[in-house]
Every structure is written in structure tokens, then in C-alpha cells.
């Protein structure tokens, strides 16, 4: 059944083009639309139908996929055609904050539209390739009905009927990624201050970070247990390490924007009397 589902892709930026190409390759009759004309040429040459208007586009697809810039652009595109969407399945793959996803789900429910929200954990060239992963939440029925089609884009994982959950996981993973990469930039500035090769250091850092991330499941286990008893490297010990890292960074002339907040977190934990507990106790300071 799924290979016969008609799909409409709204938004032909880099990501929308990649998604539409994957649907086409998977055999789905695909209609495409973009606010600015001229972005559908390659897709039309590959067999897609270029819609002349947003209303025609929405009417053509049993499943309508929105992949636009942001939350505001989704409303500005969909509000005028809300009546055409009634009874259809809307899958919003635009990156939106969880509360915005929930707002869109309420808006969809008010207008009789089945709504599934999604977060794309891939860049456009990865779509349909190994390593591409998409997170979904909202209507289980839409997810189940479209699953085969969605798996053309990458692995498809459903997080639950709260439409904000996929976005929450998306941004949690991105927060983890950005702080990790920013940590690398800080470290690179430290070694560069002594005239060392950043490129050579990058290889060393990749191995180190990979080894360190092996302990993340243990972090999760400790946090879930709520037992922060430390056998080694308690927070008072970590405070001494952070003091030294901040001192070494300042001596190297590196800005403290990245490491100072970590020192502040640990200082607060120690000042609150948690110096004998494990580093994972910092989780309680953050939430
Ligand atoms: P692009 O900047 O390439 O494209 C943006 C798209 O949004 C264009 O089709 C643009 O139309 C449209 N758009 C912007 N504002 C409006 C508006 N007010 N009304 C109608 N259409 C509008 O972005 P991407 O395609 O790369 O990204 C799309 C979504 O996918 C984003 O939410 C992004 O966060 C997400 N995503 C992207 C990834 C990536 O690596 N690119 C990775 C993961 C998620 P026009 O051509 O007319 O300007």
C-alpha cells in the first residue's frame, strides 16, 4: 500500500529537495511546492509534479510533508490552505521547539488534520543513506500508516503521542553536540596558543572524546538511581581540576566563555555541601 501513497512536499530548500527525491526514488507519486519559483526543476525532471499553487499542492497528497524554515513559516504557508488539509495527514519535519510543535498539533486537531511531528537527525546528503535518523511524535496512526514511506528517509523512531517529544529529543541531542564541539574549539585554542598543530590535536581529541563517551550509559544509570555516592573523583576533586583548567586557559589567553560556566556549576555544588558526591550530581543543579 505504502508505495502508492501520494505525497506532497512543501518547501524545496536543501532538505525539502532531498526528502522529495527520496520519496520519488521510493516510487511515491510526489508533488512539490516552494514559495519562490524555480526550485523544482530537478525534481520535476526526475518525475515529480510541480504544483503551481499551495492549494493544488496540498490537494494532491494524501500525506503532506512540511519542511520549511521555522515555526512561523509553517503557519504562514499552511494557514491559508487549512480547509484543504482537513482529513489529510500532515507530517511537519520543520525544526520547531517542542512547545511550537504542540501548538501546531492543537491547531491541526482543531481543523481535523492528523498531525505527526518530526526531527531530522541528518544533513541533506545523508537522507536515504545509512546513518540518517528521523525522530517522530504525535499521531501514532499517521506514523504507522506512513512508516514504510518514512523509512525511505532514514531510520524512523516513534517517541509517543506528545507531539513535542521528537523536537525535545532533537534539541537535546543538538545541545549535547554543540557543547561537545564548542569544548573542542576551546581545547584547540589552548593548544594553538603554544604554536601546536590544531589538526594533529583534533585527531587526538577525537580518540579521547570517543573513549570518554563510553561512560555515558553509566552516567544515565547513576542519575536514574539518584545515588550520587562517589567512589573516586568526587566533586571537590573535580573543583580542583576545573580551577586548574580555568587557570591554564586564562594563562593561554583563551576566553573563558566555555569553561567558566562549568566551573561555576561545580563551585555551586561544592558550596551547597555536595563536595563528596559524584560529578553526575551536577544534573540536579541543572534541572
Ligand atoms: P533552507 O534554508 O535551504 O530552505 C528553507 C525553506 O523554507 C525554503 O523552501 C524557503 O522558501 C522556505 N521558507 C522560508 N521562509 C518561508 C516563508 N515565510 N514562507 C514560505 N516558505 C518559506 O533550509 P533547509 O531546507 O535546509 O531546512 C528546512 C528545515 O529542515 C529547517 O527547519 C531545518 O532546521 C531542518 N533541517 C535541516 C537540516 C540541514 O542540514 N539542512 C538538518 C536537519 C533539519 P524560499 O525558497 O522561497 O526561500
CSV table of C-alpha atoms and ligand atoms in Angstrom, one decimal:
chain,number,residue,atom,x,y,z
A,1,UNK,CA,0.0,0.0,0.0
A,2,UNK,CA,2.6,2.5,1.2
A,3,UNK,CA,4.4,2.7,-2.2
A,4,UNK,CA,1.2,4.0,-3.7
A,5,UNK,CA,0.7,6.8,-1.2
A,6,UNK,CA,0.7,10.2,-2.8
A,7,UNK,CA,2.9,12.7,-1.0
A,8,UNK,CA,3.3,16.4,-1.2
A,9,UNK,CA,6.5,18.2,-0.1
A,10,UNK,CA,6.1,21.8,0.9
A,11,UNK,CA,9.5,23.6,0.9
A,12,UNK,CA,12.2,22.9,-1.5
A,13,UNK,CA,15.2,24.2,0.4
A,14,UNK,CA,18.2,21.8,0.6
A,15,UNK,CA,16.3,19.5,3.0
A,16,UNK,CA,13.0,19.5,1.1
A,17,UNK,CA,14.7,18.7,-2.1
A,18,UNK,CA,16.4,15.7,-0.5
A,19,UNK,CA,13.2,14.4,1.1
A,20,UNK,CA,11.2,14.8,-2.2
A,21,UNK,CA,14.0,13.0,-4.1
A,22,UNK,CA,13.9,10.1,-1.6
A,23,UNK,CA,10.1,9.7,-1.9
A,24,UNK,CA,10.3,9.8,-5.7
A,25,UNK,CA,13.1,7.2,-5.7
A,26,UNK,CA,10.9,5.0,-3.4
A,27,UNK,CA,8.1,5.1,-6.1
A,28,UNK,CA,5.7,7.6,-4.4
A,29,UNK,CA,3.8,9.9,-6.7
A,30,UNK,CA,5.3,13.2,-5.4
A,31,UNK,CA,4.1,16.7,-5.7
A,32,UNK,CA,6.4,19.6,-4.8
A,33,UNK,CA,5.8,23.3,-4.0
A,34,UNK,CA,8.1,26.1,-2.9
A,35,UNK,CA,7.3,29.8,-2.1
A,36,UNK,CA,9.9,31.1,-4.6
A,37,UNK,CA,9.5,29.5,-8.0
A,38,UNK,CA,12.3,27.7,-9.9
A,39,UNK,CA,13.4,25.3,-7.2
A,40,UNK,CA,11.6,22.2,-8.6
A,41,UNK,CA,13.3,21.8,-11.9
A,42,UNK,CA,15.5,18.8,-11.0
A,43,UNK,CA,12.7,17.1,-9.1
A,44,UNK,CA,10.2,17.6,-12.0
A,45,UNK,CA,12.8,16.2,-14.4
A,46,UNK,CA,13.0,13.1,-12.0
A,47,UNK,CA,9.2,12.6,-12.2
A,48,UNK,CA,7.8,14.9,-9.5
A,49,UNK,CA,4.8,17.1,-10.2
A,50,UNK,CA,5.5,20.8,-9.7
A,51,UNK,CA,2.4,22.5,-8.2
A,52,UNK,CA,1.5,25.9,-9.4
A,53,UNK,CA,-0.2,26.9,-6.1
A,54,UNK,CA,-0.1,25.8,-2.5
A,55,UNK,CA,-3.8,24.8,-2.7
A,56,UNK,CA,-3.1,22.5,-5.7
A,57,UNK,CA,-0.1,21.1,-3.9
A,58,UNK,CA,-2.0,20.2,-0.7
A,59,UNK,CA,-4.9,18.7,-2.6
A,60,UNK,CA,-2.5,16.3,-4.4
A,61,UNK,CA,-1.1,14.5,-1.5
A,62,UNK,CA,-2.7,12.0,1.0
A,63,UNK,CA,0.4,12.8,3.1
A,64,UNK,CA,1.6,16.4,3.2
A,65,UNK,CA,5.2,16.9,4.4
A,66,UNK,CA,6.2,20.4,5.5
A,67,UNK,CA,9.9,21.2,5.6
A,68,UNK,CA,10.2,24.9,5.9
A,69,UNK,CA,12.4,27.3,7.7
A,70,UNK,CA,10.8,27.7,11.1
A,71,UNK,CA,7.5,27.6,13.0
A,72,UNK,CA,6.3,31.0,11.7
A,73,UNK,CA,6.9,29.9,8.1
A,74,UNK,CA,4.8,26.7,8.7
A,75,UNK,CA,1.8,28.8,9.8
A,76,UNK,CA,2.3,31.4,7.0
A,77,UNK,CA,2.2,28.5,4.4
A,78,UNK,CA,-0.5,26.3,5.9
A,79,UNK,CA,-3.0,28.8,7.5
A,80,UNK,CA,-4.4,29.9,4.1
A,81,UNK,CA,-5.0,26.3,3.0
A,82,UNK,CA,-6.2,24.9,6.3
A,83,UNK,CA,-9.5,23.8,4.8
A,84,UNK,CA,-7.7,21.8,2.0
A,85,UNK,CA,-5.7,20.0,4.7
A,86,UNK,CA,-8.8,18.7,6.5
A,87,UNK,CA,-8.8,14.9,6.6
A,88,UNK,CA,-5.2,14.6,5.4
A,89,UNK,CA,-2.1,13.5,7.2
A,90,UNK,CA,0.3,16.4,7.9
A,91,UNK,CA,3.9,15.5,8.8
A,92,UNK,CA,5.9,18.5,9.9
A,93,UNK,CA,9.7,18.0,9.6
A,94,UNK,CA,10.5,21.7,10.1
A,95,UNK,CA,12.7,22.1,13.1
A,96,UNK,CA,10.5,23.7,15.8
A,97,UNK,CA,10.8,24.0,19.6
A,98,UNK,CA,8.7,21.4,21.4
A,99,UNK,CA,6.1,24.0,22.5
A,100,UNK,CA,5.7,25.1,18.9
A,101,UNK,CA,5.2,21.5,17.8
A,102,UNK,CA,2.5,21.1,20.5
A,103,UNK,CA,0.8,24.4,19.3
A,104,UNK,CA,0.8,23.1,15.7
A,105,UNK,CA,-0.7,19.8,16.8
A,106,UNK,CA,-3.5,21.7,18.6
A,107,UNK,CA,-4.1,23.8,15.6
A,108,UNK,CA,-4.2,20.7,13.4
A,109,UNK,CA,-6.6,18.9,15.7
A,110,UNK,CA,-9.0,22.0,15.7
A,111,UNK,CA,-9.1,21.7,11.9
A,112,UNK,CA,-9.5,17.9,11.6
A,113,UNK,CA,-5.9,17.3,10.4
A,114,UNK,CA,-3.9,14.2,11.5
A,115,UNK,CA,-0.6,15.5,12.8
A,116,UNK,CA,2.8,13.9,13.2
A,117,UNK,CA,5.8,16.0,14.2
A,118,UNK,CA,9.4,15.0,13.3
A,119,UNK,CA,13.0,15.9,13.8
A,120,UNK,CA,15.7,15.2,11.2
A,121,UNK,CA,19.0,14.0,12.6
A,122,UNK,CA,20.8,14.2,9.3
A,123,UNK,CA,22.1,16.7,6.7
A,124,UNK,CA,20.5,16.6,3.2
A,125,UNK,CA,23.1,14.4,1.5
A,126,UNK,CA,22.6,11.7,4.2
A,127,UNK,CA,18.8,11.4,3.5
A,128,UNK,CA,18.1,7.8,2.4
A,129,UNK,CA,21.6,6.8,3.3
A,130,UNK,CA,22.9,4.7,6.3
A,131,UNK,CA,23.2,6.9,9.4
A,132,UNK,CA,20.2,9.1,8.6
A,133,UNK,CA,17.8,9.1,11.6
A,134,UNK,CA,14.4,10.8,12.0
A,135,UNK,CA,12.5,11.1,15.2
A,136,UNK,CA,8.7,11.3,15.4
A,137,UNK,CA,6.0,12.0,17.9
A,138,UNK,CA,2.3,12.9,17.7
A,139,UNK,CA,-0.3,10.7,15.9
A,140,UNK,CA,0.7,7.1,16.2
A,141,UNK,CA,-1.8,6.3,13.4
A,142,UNK,CA,-0.1,8.6,11.0
A,143,UNK,CA,3.3,7.2,11.9
A,144,UNK,CA,2.2,3.6,11.4
A,145,UNK,CA,0.4,4.3,8.1
A,146,UNK,CA,3.4,6.2,6.7
A,147,UNK,CA,6.1,4.2,8.3
A,148,UNK,CA,7.3,2.5,5.1
A,149,UNK,CA,7.5,5.8,3.3
A,150,UNK,CA,9.3,7.5,6.2
A,151,UNK,CA,11.9,4.7,6.3
A,152,UNK,CA,12.9,5.9,2.8
A,153,UNK,CA,14.4,8.9,4.5
A,154,UNK,CA,16.3,7.2,7.3
A,155,UNK,CA,15.5,5.1,10.4
A,156,UNK,CA,12.2,6.1,11.8
A,157,UNK,CA,11.6,6.1,15.5
A,158,UNK,CA,8.4,7.0,17.3
A,159,UNK,CA,8.6,8.6,20.8
A,160,UNK,CA,5.0,8.9,21.8
A,161,UNK,CA,1.8,10.8,21.3
A,162,UNK,CA,3.1,14.0,22.9
A,163,UNK,CA,3.8,16.0,19.7
A,164,UNK,CA,6.7,17.9,21.4
A,165,UNK,CA,8.8,14.8,22.3
A,166,UNK,CA,10.5,14.4,18.9
A,167,UNK,CA,11.6,18.0,19.0
A,168,UNK,CA,12.7,17.7,22.6
A,169,UNK,CA,15.0,14.7,21.7
A,170,UNK,CA,16.2,16.6,18.6
A,171,UNK,CA,17.2,19.7,20.5
A,172,UNK,CA,18.6,17.7,23.5
A,173,UNK,CA,20.9,15.8,21.1
A,174,UNK,CA,21.9,19.1,19.4
A,175,UNK,CA,22.6,20.7,22.7
A,176,UNK,CA,24.9,17.8,23.5
A,177,UNK,CA,26.5,18.1,20.1
A,178,UNK,CA,27.1,21.9,20.3
A,179,UNK,CA,28.6,21.8,23.7
A,180,UNK,CA,30.9,19.0,22.7
A,181,UNK,CA,32.0,20.8,19.5
A,182,UNK,CA,32.4,24.1,21.4
A,183,UNK,CA,34.5,22.2,24.0
A,184,UNK,CA,36.8,21.1,21.2
A,185,UNK,CA,37.1,24.7,19.9
A,186,UNK,CA,38.2,25.8,23.4
A,187,UNK,CA,40.7,23.0,23.6
A,188,UNK,CA,42.0,23.8,20.1
A,189,UNK,CA,42.5,27.4,21.2
A,190,UNK,CA,44.5,26.2,24.2
A,191,UNK,CA,47.0,24.1,22.1
A,192,UNK,CA,47.2,26.7,19.4
A,193,UNK,CA,48.3,29.3,22.0
A,194,UNK,CA,51.6,27.3,22.3
A,195,UNK,CA,52.0,27.1,18.5
A,196,UNK,CA,50.8,23.4,18.4
A,197,UNK,CA,49.0,21.9,15.4
A,198,UNK,CA,45.2,22.1,15.8
A,199,UNK,CA,44.8,19.4,13.1
A,200,UNK,CA,47.0,16.9,14.9
A,201,UNK,CA,45.3,17.8,18.2
A,202,UNK,CA,41.9,17.2,16.5
A,203,UNK,CA,42.8,13.5,15.9
A,204,UNK,CA,43.9,13.1,19.5
A,205,UNK,CA,40.8,14.8,20.8
A,206,UNK,CA,38.5,12.6,18.6
A,207,UNK,CA,40.0,9.4,20.2
A,208,UNK,CA,39.8,10.9,23.7
A,209,UNK,CA,36.2,12.1,23.4
A,210,UNK,CA,35.2,8.7,21.9
A,211,UNK,CA,36.8,6.9,24.8
A,212,UNK,CA,35.1,9.2,27.4
A,213,UNK,CA,31.7,8.9,25.9
A,214,UNK,CA,31.7,5.2,26.7
A,215,UNK,CA,30.9,6.2,30.2
A,216,UNK,CA,27.6,7.9,29.3
A,217,UNK,CA,25.4,4.9,29.9
A,218,UNK,CA,26.9,4.7,33.4
A,219,UNK,CA,26.0,8.5,33.9
A,220,UNK,CA,22.4,7.6,32.9
A,221,UNK,CA,22.3,4.7,35.3
A,222,UNK,CA,23.6,6.9,38.3
A,223,UNK,CA,21.2,9.8,37.5
A,224,UNK,CA,18.2,7.4,37.3
A,225,UNK,CA,19.2,5.8,40.6
A,226,UNK,CA,19.6,9.2,42.3
A,227,UNK,CA,22.5,7.7,44.2
A,228,UNK,CA,25.4,10.1,43.7
A,229,UNK,CA,27.9,8.5,46.2
A,230,UNK,CA,31.3,8.8,44.7
A,231,UNK,CA,34.0,6.2,44.9
A,232,UNK,CA,36.6,8.3,43.1
A,233,UNK,CA,36.8,11.8,41.7
A,234,UNK,CA,34.2,13.4,43.8
A,235,UNK,CA,33.1,17.0,43.2
A,236,UNK,CA,35.7,18.6,45.5
A,237,UNK,CA,38.3,16.8,43.4
A,238,UNK,CA,36.6,17.9,40.2
A,239,UNK,CA,36.6,21.5,41.5
A,240,UNK,CA,40.4,21.4,41.8
A,241,UNK,CA,40.6,20.1,38.2
A,242,UNK,CA,38.2,22.9,36.9
A,243,UNK,CA,40.2,25.5,38.8
A,244,UNK,CA,43.3,24.3,37.1
A,245,UNK,CA,41.6,24.2,33.6
A,246,UNK,CA,40.4,27.7,34.0
A,247,UNK,CA,43.8,28.9,35.2
A,248,UNK,CA,45.5,27.1,32.2
A,249,UNK,CA,43.0,28.6,29.8
A,250,UNK,CA,43.5,32.1,31.2
A,251,UNK,CA,47.3,31.8,31.1
A,252,UNK,CA,47.0,30.7,27.5
A,253,UNK,CA,45.0,33.8,26.7
A,254,UNK,CA,41.9,31.8,25.8
A,255,UNK,CA,38.4,33.3,26.5
A,256,UNK,CA,36.7,31.6,29.4
A,257,UNK,CA,33.1,31.6,27.9
A,258,UNK,CA,33.1,27.8,27.6
A,259,UNK,CA,34.8,26.6,30.8
A,260,UNK,CA,33.8,29.3,33.3
A,261,UNK,CA,30.1,28.1,33.4
A,262,UNK,CA,31.3,24.6,34.1
A,263,UNK,CA,33.5,25.8,37.0
A,264,UNK,CA,30.5,27.8,38.3
A,265,UNK,CA,28.3,24.8,38.3
A,266,UNK,CA,30.8,22.7,40.2
A,267,UNK,CA,31.6,25.5,42.6
A,268,UNK,CA,27.9,25.8,43.4
A,269,UNK,CA,27.6,22.1,44.1
A,270,UNK,CA,30.6,22.2,46.4
A,271,UNK,CA,29.3,25.3,48.2
A,272,UNK,CA,26.0,23.6,48.7
A,273,UNK,CA,27.7,20.8,50.6
A,274,UNK,CA,27.9,18.1,47.8
A,275,UNK,CA,31.7,18.0,47.5
A,276,UNK,CA,31.9,14.4,48.5
A,277,UNK,CA,29.4,13.3,45.8
A,278,UNK,CA,30.0,12.3,42.2
A,279,UNK,CA,30.2,14.6,39.2
A,280,UNK,CA,26.8,13.3,38.0
A,281,UNK,CA,25.2,15.2,40.9
A,282,UNK,CA,25.6,18.3,38.7
A,283,UNK,CA,22.5,17.1,36.9
A,284,UNK,CA,20.4,18.2,39.9
A,285,UNK,CA,21.9,21.7,39.6
A,286,UNK,CA,20.8,21.9,36.0
A,287,UNK,CA,17.3,20.7,36.0
B,1,LIG,P1,16.7,26.1,3.5
B,1,LIG,O1,17.1,27.4,4.1
B,1,LIG,O2,17.5,25.5,2.5
B,1,LIG,O3,15.2,26.3,3.0
B,1,LIG,C1,14.2,27.0,3.7
B,1,LIG,C2,12.9,26.7,3.0
B,1,LIG,O4,11.9,27.4,3.8
B,1,LIG,C3,12.8,27.2,1.6
B,1,LIG,O5,12.0,26.3,0.9
B,1,LIG,C4,12.2,28.6,1.8
B,1,LIG,O6,11.5,29.0,0.6
B,1,LIG,C5,11.2,28.2,2.9
B,1,LIG,N1,10.7,29.4,3.6
B,1,LIG,C6,11.4,30.2,4.4
B,1,LIG,N2,10.6,31.1,4.9
B,1,LIG,C7,9.3,31.0,4.4
B,1,LIG,C8,8.1,31.6,4.5
B,1,LIG,N3,7.9,32.7,5.3
B,1,LIG,N4,7.1,31.2,3.7
B,1,LIG,C9,7.2,30.1,2.9
B,1,LIG,N5,8.4,29.4,2.8
B,1,LIG,C10,9.4,29.8,3.5
B,1,LIG,O7,16.5,25.1,4.8
B,1,LIG,P2,16.6,23.6,4.8
B,1,LIG,O8,15.8,23.0,3.6
B,1,LIG,O9,18.0,23.1,4.9
B,1,LIG,O10,15.8,23.3,6.1
B,1,LIG,C11,14.4,23.1,6.2
B,1,LIG,C12,14.1,22.6,7.6
B,1,LIG,O11,14.8,21.4,7.8
B,1,LIG,C13,14.6,23.5,8.7
B,1,LIG,O12,13.6,23.6,9.8
B,1,LIG,C14,15.8,22.9,9.2
B,1,LIG,O13,16.1,23.2,10.6
B,1,LIG,C15,15.5,21.4,9.0
B,1,LIG,N6,16.8,20.6,9.0
B,1,LIG,C16,17.7,21.0,8.1
B,1,LIG,C17,19.0,20.3,8.1
B,1,LIG,C18,20.0,20.7,7.2
B,1,LIG,O14,21.2,20.2,7.4
B,1,LIG,N7,19.8,21.5,6.1
B,1,LIG,C19,19.2,19.3,9.1
B,1,LIG,C20,18.1,18.9,10.0
B,1,LIG,C21,16.9,19.6,9.9
B,1,LIG,P3,12.2,30.1,-0.4
B,1,LIG,O15,13.0,29.2,-1.3
B,1,LIG,O16,11.0,30.7,-1.0
B,1,LIG,O17,13.0,31.0,0.4
